[in-house]
Amino acid sequence: MEDASRGEEENSMFETSHVLGALLASSPLLARAWDRCAAAADGGASSLGFVHGGGGEGEPVCVAFSGVQAALSAAAGGGGGAEIFKPVGLRGDAAGRLFAPLVAAEPEDAGGEPVAVQALALQGFLRLCGSPEFQVLLNQIRGKAVVFTGHSLGGAIAALVALHYLCTSSSSSAFAPAPPVLCVTFGSPLLGNQALSRAILRERWAGNFCHVVSQHDVVPRLLFCPLNVVPVHIVVGMQLHQLPVRARRAAGVVATVTARMADTNQESLRQLIQEYAGEAAIEQKLAAPEIPRGSPYRPFGAYVLCSPDGAACVDNPTAAVQMLYATFAARHAPETGAVSPEAAHSCYGDLVLSMPHHLLLKKRLGATATTPATSNYDVGISIALEASGITGEATEAALARQWLKTSKRVGRSPSLNCASLARRLGRITPCRAQIEWYKASFDANIGYYDAFKQRLSPKKFSKANMYRIKLAQFWDGVLAMLDTSQLPYDFHRRAKWVNAAHFYQLLVEPLDIADYHRNNLHRTRGSYITHGRERRYELFDKWWKQKGCTDPSTGDTSATTTARRSKFAGLTQDPCFWARVEEVREQTESAKSERDMTLLARVLKDLHKFERRSSELVESKEVSIDVIAPQSSYSLWVKEWNELKLRDEVRTISFQF
């Protein structure tokens, strides 16, 4: 069984690294995207900031964005990296509306870290959004296959446009599939933090992003450094270097930036990037910390790592960080000499044109000879390393080989864990069935909530309590796996698990409430709802509230249905109903002896409010039959409340309600 599992893993690794890189390199997609980027660069600072073309029969619309305006703005405004590249949260009034799905569940991501993107790219994107021409373009391409692309800062802006396009498309049609959109960037700086990466994975949009990075390009790796040491003139200068000569002469700030770039010590710059990119790679290996020390920025989507020897593709953030470091740290071959930062950043046109020819002509015998290979899996790893520019003799080869293997296991682990968890859910289902049987045995007279609270029928109580604890342990284990990224990022949006968690909550939380009140914890700790509720129930509430717009594959809208029931629900639909009953019973008791008319009026207002709410639930049959059992706490409260309303002072105060 282990051998079969390992074989499946090896095949997956071979296919998703070198083969995917070769597929992209041999397709016309990258060349066409680069042609659009070159056209956007030729437009220079006077352009609208984007160009578009294509859209014929069977051909996607290709929209390329220029980062020149953003670069000119940064050059003219001055300021250091900590200011220009500072992370900006997307919860603001303007950005929050443009990226609503990404910020919808922020508290659950990265321990509460808000989704944020770099200020310079966001500024360029918001400037675009204010352009009527851009809004016309968005309307024209709506519903069509589209490729957004950009080079350097233009790539970061293109990624934000793609995210906005995906957000608006998913918001306008909750159950429609994701629109046919792909974002291809060339030499783009890092855009967002880990929370953004998690949000994109949660929305299943990672496959919509393809970042092409040459082996020694500093721009995609520069923002691994602490922002206060990032040389802004490098990123700005690289972008302005793409301007036509005439446009460079017209822009006065270009000469200043170019002079600063010429004065930069290339080896010092390389060492700076290598140090902090290496630190980020080690953090990924150790899975610590959640918020990076050097820089908040981390990759998302797929990364195509290019070299003169080919291309390899990695499709998870951990592998991207590690391979961005390993490929950059691999030294240049002596015969080729060092490549200048400008040349490494502007070589994408040559790379995308030469890679298809290289794939046809290359002999792969050299790849298998560099490392003793014992399987197709090892051959695939060797080819992927060579294609990304890491030779077998390179110092980083052994480390990169291990990272590729480990990252692929980590990448598949959540899906395998989810499948294993499904089997465990099947094994724990009898515990749930036993509690359902326990509930049915008390429905007619007192209800299972009060029976559990009063410990009626000790043998039945002991079994129900044992099954309650076992189910709690199972679901706490599920959440622990989710918290440590051992499950898919969209796990809490999958209908199977949302429904299972919700059913468990409706069935078992009343028993937790009964246990809480039986042990008088409401007197020592306070109200169950505010002080005693387990974290799992609060999370399950969030999952259920999001359910109506998170299962497009089935179109399930049961979370928001308004159809009236013809018979009582199997389980009371308010999981905290019995906690509210306990609170109003205490309020009713206190109202009997209350002499302060102001306090009495306040208590009666709350009681009237619960009466209306509970009556609506009963009339619409949103409660289980045990709620109206003759001896249930709710039925007893109704009697007590009706008696209280007969008092003269209560009738006088209640008249206003």
XYZ file of C-alpha atoms in Angstrom:
657
model
C 0.000 0.000 0.000
C 2.853 2.348 0.871
C 4.604 1.588 -2.427
C 1.427 2.368 -4.362
C 1.004 5.638 -2.474
C 4.631 6.584 -3.084
C 4.311 5.752 -6.774
C 1.254 7.976 -7.098
C 3.135 10.782 -5.365
C 6.140 10.384 -7.650
C 4.021 10.490 -10.798
C 2.315 13.629 -9.524
C 5.673 15.296 -8.839
C 7.039 14.482 -12.284
C 3.955 15.836 -13.999
C 3.542 19.052 -12.032
C 7.105 20.358 -12.135
C 9.063 19.742 -15.333
C 6.197 18.608 -17.559
C 3.987 21.584 -16.691
C 6.938 23.932 -17.214
C 7.655 22.332 -20.577
C 3.991 22.571 -21.561
C 3.890 26.292 -20.824
C 7.230 26.892 -22.508
C 6.155 25.132 -25.696
C 2.748 26.810 -25.953
C 2.251 30.176 -27.687
C 0.636 31.606 -24.532
C 3.795 33.099 -23.012
C 5.032 34.551 -26.310
C 1.672 36.219 -27.009
C 1.477 37.598 -23.481
C 5.003 39.004 -23.786
C 4.151 40.656 -27.113
C 1.329 42.518 -25.371
C 3.691 43.523 -22.544
C 6.155 44.902 -25.088
C 3.331 46.886 -26.714
C 2.356 48.321 -23.322
C 5.981 49.308 -22.667
C 6.227 51.009 -26.078
C 3.224 53.138 -25.108
C 5.340 54.621 -22.343
C 4.214 57.150 -19.761
C 1.718 58.793 -22.106
C -0.403 55.665 -22.551
C -3.624 54.807 -20.759
C -1.669 52.279 -18.739
C -2.891 49.266 -20.692
C -3.238 47.847 -24.202
C -5.408 45.009 -25.395
C -5.856 42.796 -28.410
C -7.106 39.433 -29.574
C -10.607 38.265 -28.799
C -11.208 36.662 -32.194
C -12.969 33.349 -32.619
C -11.440 30.835 -30.222
C -8.871 33.390 -29.060
C -8.798 35.034 -25.621
C -8.651 38.781 -25.128
C -5.165 39.736 -23.936
C -4.832 42.867 -21.790
C -1.341 44.077 -20.842
C -0.628 46.663 -18.174
C 2.285 49.048 -17.851
C 3.870 49.959 -14.525
C 5.472 53.125 -15.882
C 2.983 55.509 -14.280
C 3.442 53.833 -10.889
C 7.238 53.924 -11.298
C 7.229 57.607 -12.266
C 5.010 58.386 -9.292
C 7.399 56.575 -6.931
C 10.446 58.268 -8.475
C 8.924 61.729 -8.233
C 7.561 61.263 -4.728
C 10.746 59.946 -3.178
C 10.456 57.998 0.039
C 11.999 54.722 1.129
C 10.907 51.150 0.654
C 9.059 51.101 3.978
C 6.727 53.802 2.645
C 6.448 52.956 -1.059
C 6.074 49.202 -0.592
C 4.238 49.229 2.739
C 1.419 46.655 3.016
C -2.029 48.221 2.724
C -5.088 46.353 4.000
C -7.940 45.733 1.588
C -10.667 46.479 4.121
C -10.793 50.174 3.244
C -13.935 51.704 1.788
C -12.690 51.708 -1.813
C -10.532 48.566 -1.837
C -12.967 46.628 0.351
C -15.714 46.929 -2.259
C -13.363 45.992 -5.087
C -12.063 42.836 -3.361
C -15.014 41.838 -1.169
C -14.655 37.995 -1.327
C -10.976 38.186 -0.354
C -11.644 40.082 2.880
C -14.934 38.350 3.753
C -13.319 35.828 6.123
C -10.177 37.674 7.252
C -10.343 36.779 10.985
C -9.996 33.073 10.096
C -6.856 33.634 8.014
C -3.317 33.720 9.342
C -4.395 34.190 12.949
C -6.322 37.358 12.152
C -3.653 38.933 9.891
C -5.530 41.229 7.476
C -5.280 40.678 3.739
C -2.831 43.291 2.438
C -1.024 44.239 -0.788
C 1.885 46.538 -1.520
C 1.002 50.234 -1.653
C 2.675 51.039 -4.999
C 0.786 48.374 -6.953
C -2.505 49.232 -5.243
C -2.015 52.900 -6.077
C -1.502 52.026 -9.747
C -4.575 49.781 -9.742
C -6.833 52.386 -8.103
C -5.656 54.953 -10.654
C -6.748 52.557 -13.387
C -10.146 52.023 -11.755
C -10.784 55.747 -11.969
C -10.281 55.685 -15.727
C -13.462 55.600 -17.860
C -11.529 53.759 -20.583
C -10.670 50.976 -18.146
C -14.294 50.612 -17.033
C -15.372 50.390 -20.683
C -12.772 47.668 -21.214
C -14.052 45.650 -18.227
C -17.583 45.793 -19.614
C -16.394 44.697 -23.054
C -14.497 41.627 -21.820
C -17.090 40.495 -19.262
C -17.837 36.821 -19.789
C -15.047 36.335 -22.342
C -11.843 34.340 -22.015
C -9.213 36.872 -20.990
C -5.496 36.929 -20.223
C -4.224 39.757 -18.014
C -0.485 40.288 -18.253
C 2.259 42.720 -17.341
C 6.001 43.058 -16.890
C 7.655 44.243 -13.668
C 5.316 46.605 -11.770
C 2.829 46.145 -14.602
C 2.639 42.477 -13.583
C 1.676 43.391 -10.022
C -1.040 45.716 -11.355
C -2.232 42.980 -13.737
C -2.536 40.577 -10.779
C -4.703 43.088 -8.894
C -6.882 43.582 -11.974
C -7.288 39.805 -12.273
C -8.222 39.530 -8.589
C -10.762 42.330 -8.978
C -12.195 40.653 -12.094
C -12.524 37.332 -10.249
C -14.067 39.031 -7.195
C -16.709 40.905 -9.187
C -17.504 37.860 -11.311
C -17.976 35.588 -8.293
C -20.050 38.214 -6.458
C -22.398 38.807 -9.373
C -23.195 35.096 -9.751
C -22.743 33.121 -6.553
C -23.156 29.712 -8.163
C -21.490 30.302 -11.536
C -18.063 28.765 -12.206
C -14.997 31.012 -12.105
C -14.681 33.080 -15.301
C -12.112 31.946 -17.900
C -9.324 34.266 -16.768
C -5.569 33.824 -16.527
C -3.001 36.276 -15.230
C 0.555 35.925 -16.608
C 3.230 38.143 -15.081
C 6.875 38.555 -16.090
C 9.421 39.574 -13.458
C 6.710 40.948 -11.168
C 7.544 41.986 -7.585
C 5.742 40.186 -4.776
C 2.260 41.602 -4.321
C 0.617 40.481 -1.076
C 1.089 38.906 2.336
C 0.392 35.379 3.538
C -3.234 36.260 4.287
C -3.732 37.161 0.613
C -2.149 33.862 -0.447
C -4.480 31.951 1.886
C -7.522 33.878 0.685
C -6.679 33.094 -2.960
C -6.270 29.413 -2.114
C -9.558 29.482 -0.222
C -11.339 30.872 -3.268
C -9.627 28.265 -5.515
C -8.078 31.014 -7.654
C -4.407 30.021 -7.354
C -4.588 28.253 -10.729
C -5.563 31.547 -12.380
C -2.098 33.054 -11.769
C 1.157 32.203 -13.561
C 4.291 34.155 -12.617
C 7.247 33.837 -15.013
C 10.589 34.512 -13.302
C 14.049 34.355 -14.857
C 16.832 32.785 -12.852
C 18.734 35.903 -11.804
C 16.011 38.570 -11.889
C 16.223 40.591 -8.660
C 12.777 42.255 -8.883
C 10.600 39.185 -8.055
C 12.834 38.447 -5.051
C 13.594 41.935 -3.743
C 10.563 42.208 -1.474
C 11.748 39.237 0.604
C 14.032 41.863 2.180
C 12.857 44.072 5.088
C 11.065 47.019 3.550
C 13.321 49.601 5.200
C 16.373 48.235 3.322
C 14.692 47.703 -0.067
C 16.447 49.904 -2.666
C 13.411 51.529 -4.291
C 15.457 52.866 -7.194
C 16.160 49.296 -8.347
C 12.490 48.383 -8.805
C 11.623 51.809 -10.228
C 14.705 51.902 -12.442
C 14.051 48.421 -13.844
C 10.568 49.527 -14.889
C 11.721 52.810 -16.421
C 14.552 51.009 -18.199
C 11.867 49.425 -20.428
C 10.786 52.854 -21.750
C 11.710 53.777 -25.303
C 14.745 56.080 -25.466
C 12.625 59.074 -26.539
C 10.307 58.656 -23.562
C 13.236 58.321 -21.177
C 14.636 61.644 -22.323
C 11.242 63.289 -21.841
C 10.914 62.051 -18.261
C 13.370 64.045 -16.161
C 13.395 61.687 -13.176
C 14.650 58.786 -15.312
C 18.204 60.127 -15.490
C 18.421 60.416 -11.709
C 17.131 56.890 -11.167
C 19.439 55.499 -13.868
C 22.434 57.162 -12.240
C 21.567 55.628 -8.868
C 21.229 52.204 -10.476
C 24.665 52.569 -12.060
C 26.165 53.386 -8.647
C 24.610 50.302 -7.014
C 27.068 47.558 -6.097
C 25.631 44.533 -7.873
C 27.323 41.988 -5.645
C 26.048 43.695 -2.483
C 22.546 43.746 -3.942
C 22.814 40.061 -4.789
C 24.011 39.180 -1.287
C 21.219 41.225 0.288
C 18.545 39.390 -1.686
C 20.182 36.014 -1.207
C 20.337 36.507 2.558
C 16.693 37.361 3.066
C 15.311 35.048 0.383
C 17.274 32.253 2.056
C 15.857 33.222 5.432
C 12.332 33.135 3.987
C 13.002 29.696 2.487
C 14.183 28.364 5.851
C 11.073 29.818 7.542
C 8.925 27.929 5.043
C 10.837 24.722 5.743
C 10.314 25.115 9.491
C 6.696 26.324 9.020
C 7.429 29.377 11.175
C 6.529 32.061 11.844
C 3.038 32.888 10.621
C 4.029 36.524 10.037
C 7.501 36.596 8.390
C 10.355 38.437 10.058
C 12.050 39.968 7.030
C 9.107 41.073 4.933
C 5.362 40.442 5.043
C 5.213 39.555 1.337
C 4.868 35.990 0.078
C 4.000 34.397 -3.303
C 0.704 32.997 -4.555
C -0.253 31.068 -7.684
C 2.093 29.057 -9.906
C 5.694 30.102 -10.556
C 7.431 29.286 -13.841
C 11.168 29.366 -13.109
C 13.000 30.015 -16.372
C 16.611 29.678 -17.408
C 18.398 29.199 -20.739
C 18.012 25.463 -20.074
C 14.216 25.465 -19.945
C 11.472 26.040 -17.380
C 10.057 24.303 -14.309
C 6.764 25.069 -12.652
C 5.969 24.951 -8.934
C 2.376 25.367 -7.870
C 2.330 26.010 -4.131
C 3.587 29.003 -2.091
C 6.059 27.006 -0.015
C 7.836 25.572 -3.054
C 7.774 28.986 -4.751
C 9.641 30.690 -1.899
C 12.224 27.923 -1.671
C 12.861 27.640 -5.404
C 13.024 31.416 -5.884
C 15.917 31.339 -3.434
C 17.590 28.178 -4.784
C 17.553 29.298 -8.432
C 18.859 32.767 -7.552
C 21.608 31.388 -5.320
C 22.864 29.019 -8.042
C 25.934 30.687 -9.521
C 26.357 31.607 -13.164
C 28.292 29.225 -15.350
C 31.884 30.496 -15.804
C 31.580 30.535 -19.586
C 28.516 32.800 -19.519
C 29.754 35.302 -16.953
C 27.618 37.399 -14.612
C 24.363 38.811 -15.919
C 23.547 42.415 -15.057
C 20.311 43.081 -13.129
C 18.953 45.021 -16.111
C 19.654 42.163 -18.524
C 18.154 39.550 -16.165
C 14.995 41.651 -15.829
C 14.547 42.368 -19.540
C 15.413 38.930 -20.955
C 11.887 37.499 -20.973
C 11.322 38.141 -24.661
C 14.392 36.105 -25.568
C 13.490 33.380 -23.053
C 9.935 32.772 -24.261
C 11.144 32.637 -27.879
C 14.104 30.332 -27.247
C 12.528 27.875 -24.793
C 10.339 25.997 -27.345
C 13.340 25.464 -29.660
C 15.479 24.449 -26.715
C 12.930 21.815 -25.645
C 13.013 20.259 -29.125
C 16.803 20.177 -29.423
C 17.889 19.346 -25.908
C 19.238 15.895 -25.093
C 18.071 14.716 -21.719
C 20.836 12.218 -21.116
C 22.828 14.841 -19.274
C 20.020 15.377 -16.802
C 19.917 11.754 -15.722
C 23.690 11.492 -15.501
C 24.123 14.294 -12.982
C 22.446 12.435 -10.124
C 22.078 8.693 -9.608
C 18.403 8.152 -10.351
C 16.493 5.175 -9.097
C 13.013 6.013 -10.427
C 11.065 8.171 -12.836
C 10.403 10.407 -9.865
C 14.137 11.145 -9.414
C 14.556 11.641 -13.151
C 11.726 14.166 -13.090
C 13.337 16.028 -10.178
C 16.688 16.144 -11.998
C 15.114 17.473 -15.189
C 13.139 20.081 -13.229
C 16.270 21.302 -11.432
C 18.265 21.551 -14.661
C 15.410 23.337 -16.431
C 15.246 25.937 -13.643
C 18.999 26.573 -13.911
C 20.327 24.449 -11.033
C 22.997 22.051 -12.256
C 23.899 18.855 -10.450
C 27.212 20.380 -9.331
C 25.581 23.450 -7.778
C 25.792 23.811 -4.006
C 22.044 24.340 -3.841
C 21.190 21.219 -5.889
C 20.825 18.781 -2.983
C 18.820 21.282 -0.930
C 16.575 22.194 -3.864
C 16.016 18.503 -4.629
C 14.866 17.882 -1.071
C 12.661 20.985 -1.085
C 10.932 19.898 -4.289
C 10.200 16.463 -2.850
C 9.056 17.797 0.527
C 6.935 20.591 -0.911
C 5.123 18.170 -3.187
C 4.306 15.916 -0.260
C 3.136 18.953 1.702
C 1.098 20.093 -1.315
C -0.756 16.771 -1.577
C -1.034 16.127 2.136
C -4.163 18.251 2.736
C -6.158 16.330 0.129
C -4.998 12.988 1.493
C -5.777 14.123 5.045
C -9.246 15.186 3.924
C -9.894 11.762 2.396
C -8.691 10.044 5.570
C -10.846 12.352 7.664
C -13.902 11.374 5.629
C -13.325 7.751 6.627
C -13.000 8.772 10.271
C -16.247 10.714 9.984
C -17.927 7.507 8.826
C -16.556 5.649 11.838
C -17.746 8.331 14.283
C -21.271 8.452 12.800
C -22.611 5.696 15.133
C -21.893 7.999 18.086
C -24.150 10.594 16.503
C -26.809 7.946 15.886
C -26.721 6.941 19.559
C -27.402 10.522 20.636
C -30.258 10.723 18.121
C -31.717 7.584 19.714
C -31.239 9.141 23.161
C -33.105 12.245 21.986
C -36.007 10.234 20.525
C -36.490 8.346 23.790
C -37.368 11.588 25.660
C -39.165 13.591 22.949
C -42.693 12.827 24.153
C -42.493 13.988 27.771
C -39.533 16.104 28.877
C -37.167 16.388 25.925
C -33.550 15.277 25.757
C -32.185 18.662 26.888
C -33.896 18.497 30.272
C -33.359 14.744 30.571
C -29.610 15.263 30.141
C -29.567 18.241 32.482
C -31.381 16.260 35.198
C -29.416 13.039 34.457
C -32.582 11.003 34.042
C -32.049 7.290 33.340
C -28.396 7.136 34.499
C -27.365 4.401 32.081
C -28.707 6.295 29.063
C -27.160 9.490 30.402
C -23.692 7.906 30.751
C -23.715 6.586 27.208
C -24.972 9.857 25.742
C -22.319 11.779 27.679
C -19.577 9.442 26.444
C -20.699 9.866 22.821
C -20.916 13.636 23.315
C -17.278 13.713 24.456
C -16.109 11.471 21.596
C -17.781 13.690 19.007
C -16.279 16.805 20.593
C -12.816 15.249 20.410
C -13.302 14.399 16.744
C -14.394 17.904 15.735
C -11.729 19.589 17.867
C -9.217 17.402 16.033
C -10.645 18.537 12.701
C -10.220 22.191 13.675
C -6.682 21.542 14.929
C -5.800 20.089 11.515
C -7.421 23.064 9.799
C -5.509 25.522 12.001
C -2.182 23.887 11.107
C -2.904 23.834 7.339
C -3.214 20.037 7.234
C -6.532 20.299 5.384
C -7.443 22.069 2.117
C -7.812 25.819 2.451
C -11.417 25.650 1.280
C -12.298 22.793 3.637
C -14.726 24.969 5.607
C -16.595 25.742 2.380
C -17.191 22.177 1.234
C -20.857 21.233 1.554
C -20.163 17.788 3.010
C -18.211 19.164 5.947
C -20.363 22.250 6.491
C -23.495 20.076 6.655
C -21.852 17.481 8.919
C -20.590 20.164 11.306
C -23.970 21.901 11.363
C -25.886 18.695 12.085
C -23.450 17.828 14.882
C -23.859 21.312 16.344
C -27.667 21.258 16.329
C -27.715 17.789 17.901
C -24.971 18.075 20.521
C -24.709 21.730 21.569
C -27.972 21.480 23.590
C -26.251 18.765 25.642
C -23.251 21.043 26.217
C -25.637 23.781 27.357
C -27.358 21.328 29.704
C -23.998 20.233 31.126
C -22.976 23.874 31.609
C -26.125 24.716 33.581
C -26.250 21.444 35.505
C -22.799 22.258 36.900
C -23.886 25.858 37.669
C -21.137 27.253 35.486
C -23.499 30.028 34.429
C -23.236 31.339 37.993
C -19.440 31.167 38.244
C -18.403 31.966 34.667
C -21.392 33.850 33.326
C -23.788 33.370 30.428
C -23.163 30.309 28.276
C -23.463 32.282 25.025
C -20.803 34.840 25.956
C -18.553 32.888 28.349
C -19.142 29.169 27.971
C -19.496 28.431 24.272
C -16.803 26.289 22.685
C -14.805 27.770 19.798
C -15.914 24.977 17.468
C -19.539 26.102 17.655
C -18.653 29.704 16.841
C -16.693 28.543 13.794
C -19.477 26.210 12.680
C -21.868 29.173 12.840
C -19.593 31.084 10.436
C -19.327 28.116 8.094
C -23.102 27.770 7.942
C -23.681 31.473 7.333
C -21.282 31.348 4.378
C -22.787 28.132 3.009
C -25.333 29.814 0.750
C -22.637 31.309 -1.502
C -19.841 28.779 -1.168
C -21.003 25.609 -2.890
C -21.364 26.540 -6.564
C -20.785 22.938 -7.629
C -24.154 21.849 -6.229
C -26.028 25.141 -6.226
C -27.137 24.398 -2.672
C -29.100 27.340 -1.261
C -30.659 25.573 1.686
C -28.956 27.968 4.080
C -31.153 30.802 2.864
C -34.379 29.008 2.035
C -37.637 30.636 3.160
C -40.001 27.694 2.548
C -42.242 26.961 5.551
C -42.118 23.518 7.139
C -45.123 21.197 7.216
C -43.901 19.434 10.367
C -41.537 20.156 13.199
C -37.818 20.114 12.423
C -35.801 17.086 13.407
C -33.482 19.408 15.378
C -34.057 22.924 16.706
C -32.493 25.298 14.187
C -31.194 27.758 16.792
C -28.276 25.914 18.440
C -28.337 28.298 21.434
C -32.095 28.083 21.947
C -31.832 26.289 25.294
C -29.271 28.774 26.601
C -31.743 31.550 25.846
C -34.500 29.601 27.595
C -32.334 29.292 30.705
C -31.674 33.037 30.669
C -35.353 34.019 30.352
C -36.351 31.573 33.094
C -33.947 33.327 35.449
C -35.194 36.733 34.306
C -38.789 35.632 34.867
C -37.965 34.467 38.373
C -36.196 37.741 39.200
C -39.101 39.772 37.787
C -41.459 38.201 40.340
C -39.654 39.922 43.217
C -38.442 43.058 41.428
C -39.691 46.326 43.017
C -37.764 48.823 40.897
C -40.126 49.701 38.056
C -37.298 50.842 35.760
C -35.424 47.551 36.114
C -38.667 45.602 35.834
C -39.515 47.380 32.590
C -36.091 46.478 31.179
C -36.512 42.806 32.122
C -40.045 42.659 30.697
C -38.839 44.141 27.437
C -36.316 41.316 27.082
C -38.951 38.730 27.986
C -41.402 40.082 25.418
C -38.659 40.008 22.805
C -37.879 36.352 23.498
C -41.585 35.509 23.528
C -41.998 36.915 20.031
C -38.895 35.200 18.741
C -39.664 31.800 20.267
C -43.294 31.952 19.127
C -42.131 32.592 15.563
C -39.810 29.577 15.751
C -42.573 27.324 17.078
C -45.192 28.552 14.607
C -42.812 28.092 11.658
C -41.842 24.668 13.061
C -38.154 25.610 13.180
C -37.874 23.764 16.496
C -37.842 20.077 17.302
C -40.897 18.435 18.878
C -39.003 18.098 22.176
C -39.167 21.891 22.658
C -42.945 21.762 23.227
C -42.847 18.559 25.306
C -45.123 19.015 28.372
C -42.294 19.059 30.921
C -39.610 20.791 28.866
C -37.936 23.940 30.206
C -39.532 25.953 27.425
C -43.072 24.723 28.197
C -42.523 25.432 31.898
C -41.282 28.930 31.083
C -44.361 29.644 28.947
C -46.564 28.797 31.949
C -44.468 30.940 34.309
C -44.475 33.838 31.859
C -48.224 33.720 31.318
C -48.750 33.775 35.078
C -46.403 36.734 35.460
C -48.245 38.725 32.782
C -51.450 38.531 34.845
C -50.008 40.783 37.568
C -51.285 44.328 37.556
C -47.893 46.055 37.573
C -46.657 43.792 34.780
C -49.784 44.409 32.711
C -49.324 48.158 33.125
C -45.694 48.103 32.008
C -46.310 45.507 29.298
C -48.988 47.667 27.667
C -46.263 49.702 25.951
C -44.829 46.543 24.386
